[in-house]
Amino acid sequence: SYDFKIASPKWDGPQGPCHIDVKSTRGPYNRPFHMSASEVEFAARTSGYRIARISELTEASASLRILTGVPELCKSIMQRLVIPEGVQVDSFSIDPSLLKEELRTTISWAEQD
């Protein structure tokens, strides 16, 4: 339900453990990303859950934003979700503007032979 667990983030973020789920796109930041039903369920009960939104991904660089407010959004989804018997929800498409930025930076890497 997450990609990384960080014991103590080095940015001005949460105190203590942080669960990071990476969502990437070659497109713009505002392109919706998908969260599986299990990711939403886990995030709803995990206070340190963050999304690392990587966008504008190229061979040379990418934009990285750490997004917060994920547990609150996921709790809201879970509370409003009424699923009839015989129906399964696999994933959700999330607009990143529903979350707050905790960090924004550009990542670049040298081209290797």
Short mmCIF file of C-alpha atoms in Angstrom, two decimals:
data_model
loop_
_atom_site.label_atom_id
_atom_site.label_comp_id
_atom_site.label_asym_id
_atom_site.label_seq_id
_atom_site.Cartn_x
_atom_site.Cartn_y
_atom_site.Cartn_z
CA SER A 1 0.00 0.00 0.00
CA TYR A 2 3.08 2.27 -0.07
CA ASP A 3 6.48 2.35 -1.77
CA PHE A 4 8.78 3.63 1.00
CA LYS A 5 8.77 4.00 4.76
CA ILE A 6 10.96 6.83 6.01
CA ALA A 7 11.88 6.85 9.71
CA SER A 8 12.48 10.59 9.90
CA PRO A 9 11.94 12.84 6.85
CA LYS A 10 14.62 15.45 6.19
CA TRP A 11 12.14 18.05 4.87
CA ASP A 12 9.79 20.13 7.04
CA GLY A 13 7.19 17.41 7.29
CA PRO A 14 5.88 14.92 9.77
CA GLN A 15 7.67 13.98 12.95
CA GLY A 16 8.31 10.26 13.04
CA PRO A 17 7.61 7.59 10.43
CA CYS A 18 6.28 8.55 7.02
CA HIS A 19 4.78 6.19 4.44
CA ILE A 20 5.39 7.40 0.88
CA ASP A 21 3.49 6.25 -2.20
CA VAL A 22 5.13 7.35 -5.47
CA LYS A 23 2.83 8.40 -8.33
CA SER A 24 4.61 9.38 -11.54
CA THR A 25 3.70 10.75 -14.95
CA ARG A 26 5.50 12.13 -17.96
CA GLY A 27 2.64 14.62 -18.16
CA PRO A 28 1.84 17.72 -16.12
CA TYR A 29 1.48 17.75 -12.34
CA ASN A 30 -2.28 18.27 -12.45
CA ARG A 31 -2.94 14.99 -14.29
CA PRO A 32 -4.99 12.72 -11.95
CA PHE A 33 -3.23 9.74 -10.41
CA HIS A 34 -4.67 6.37 -9.43
CA MET A 35 -4.84 4.88 -5.96
CA SER A 36 -5.92 1.29 -5.47
CA ALA A 37 -8.70 0.51 -3.02
CA SER A 38 -6.13 -1.04 -0.66
CA GLU A 39 -3.94 2.10 -0.86
CA VAL A 40 -6.94 4.29 0.00
CA GLU A 41 -7.91 2.02 2.89
CA PHE A 42 -4.33 1.97 4.27
CA ALA A 43 -3.88 5.74 3.84
CA ALA A 44 -7.16 6.43 5.66
CA ARG A 45 -5.71 4.87 8.82
CA THR A 46 -2.08 6.03 8.52
CA SER A 47 -1.37 9.59 9.70
CA GLY A 48 2.10 9.86 8.14
CA TYR A 49 0.96 8.83 4.64
CA ARG A 50 2.25 11.04 1.80
CA ILE A 51 2.15 11.00 -1.99
CA ALA A 52 5.43 11.70 -3.82
CA ARG A 53 4.07 13.16 -7.06
CA ILE A 54 6.67 12.96 -9.83
CA SER A 55 5.61 14.79 -12.98
CA GLU A 56 7.11 16.10 -16.20
CA LEU A 57 9.37 13.07 -16.10
CA THR A 58 12.09 13.07 -18.77
CA GLU A 59 15.41 11.32 -19.27
CA ALA A 60 17.15 14.33 -17.67
CA SER A 61 14.83 15.57 -14.91
CA ALA A 62 11.47 15.55 -13.16
CA SER A 63 9.37 17.68 -10.86
CA LEU A 64 8.82 16.23 -7.36
CA ARG A 65 6.13 17.35 -4.94
CA ILE A 66 5.43 15.73 -1.59
CA LEU A 67 1.69 15.92 -1.00
CA THR A 68 -0.03 15.83 2.37
CA GLY A 69 -3.65 15.60 3.46
CA VAL A 70 -3.88 12.10 2.02
CA PRO A 71 -5.26 10.39 5.17
CA GLU A 72 -8.03 12.97 5.50
CA LEU A 73 -9.01 12.68 1.84
CA CYS A 74 -8.99 8.88 2.01
CA LYS A 75 -11.08 8.88 5.20
CA SER A 76 -13.59 11.08 3.39
CA ILE A 77 -13.69 8.66 0.45
CA MET A 78 -14.18 5.66 2.74
CA GLN A 79 -16.96 7.37 4.72
CA ARG A 80 -18.91 8.32 1.59
CA LEU A 81 -18.44 5.07 -0.25
CA VAL A 82 -21.49 2.82 -0.29
CA ILE A 83 -20.84 -0.31 -2.29
CA PRO A 84 -23.72 -2.66 -3.09
CA GLU A 85 -23.16 -6.35 -2.50
CA GLY A 86 -21.61 -7.99 -5.54
CA VAL A 87 -19.70 -4.84 -6.57
CA GLN A 88 -15.96 -4.35 -6.05
CA VAL A 89 -14.05 -1.09 -6.28
CA ASP A 90 -10.53 -1.53 -7.66
CA SER A 91 -9.16 2.00 -7.75
CA PHE A 92 -9.80 5.72 -7.57
CA SER A 93 -8.64 8.55 -9.82
CA ILE A 94 -7.45 11.45 -7.64
CA ASP A 95 -7.03 15.09 -8.67
CA PRO A 96 -3.75 16.26 -7.05
CA SER A 97 -5.24 19.71 -6.38
CA LEU A 98 -7.25 18.08 -3.56
CA LEU A 99 -4.00 17.72 -1.59
CA LYS A 100 -1.53 20.21 -0.09
CA GLU A 101 2.11 20.56 -1.12
CA GLU A 102 4.60 19.92 1.65
CA LEU A 103 7.68 20.09 -0.57
CA ARG A 104 8.40 21.06 -4.19
CA THR A 105 11.69 20.53 -5.97
CA THR A 106 13.23 19.54 -9.29
CA ILE A 107 15.26 16.38 -9.61
CA SER A 108 17.92 16.07 -12.29
CA TRP A 109 20.46 13.43 -13.08
CA ALA A 110 23.52 13.28 -15.26
CA GLU A 111 23.37 11.36 -18.48
CA GLN A 112 25.40 8.16 -18.28
CA ASP A 113 27.16 6.30 -21.08
#
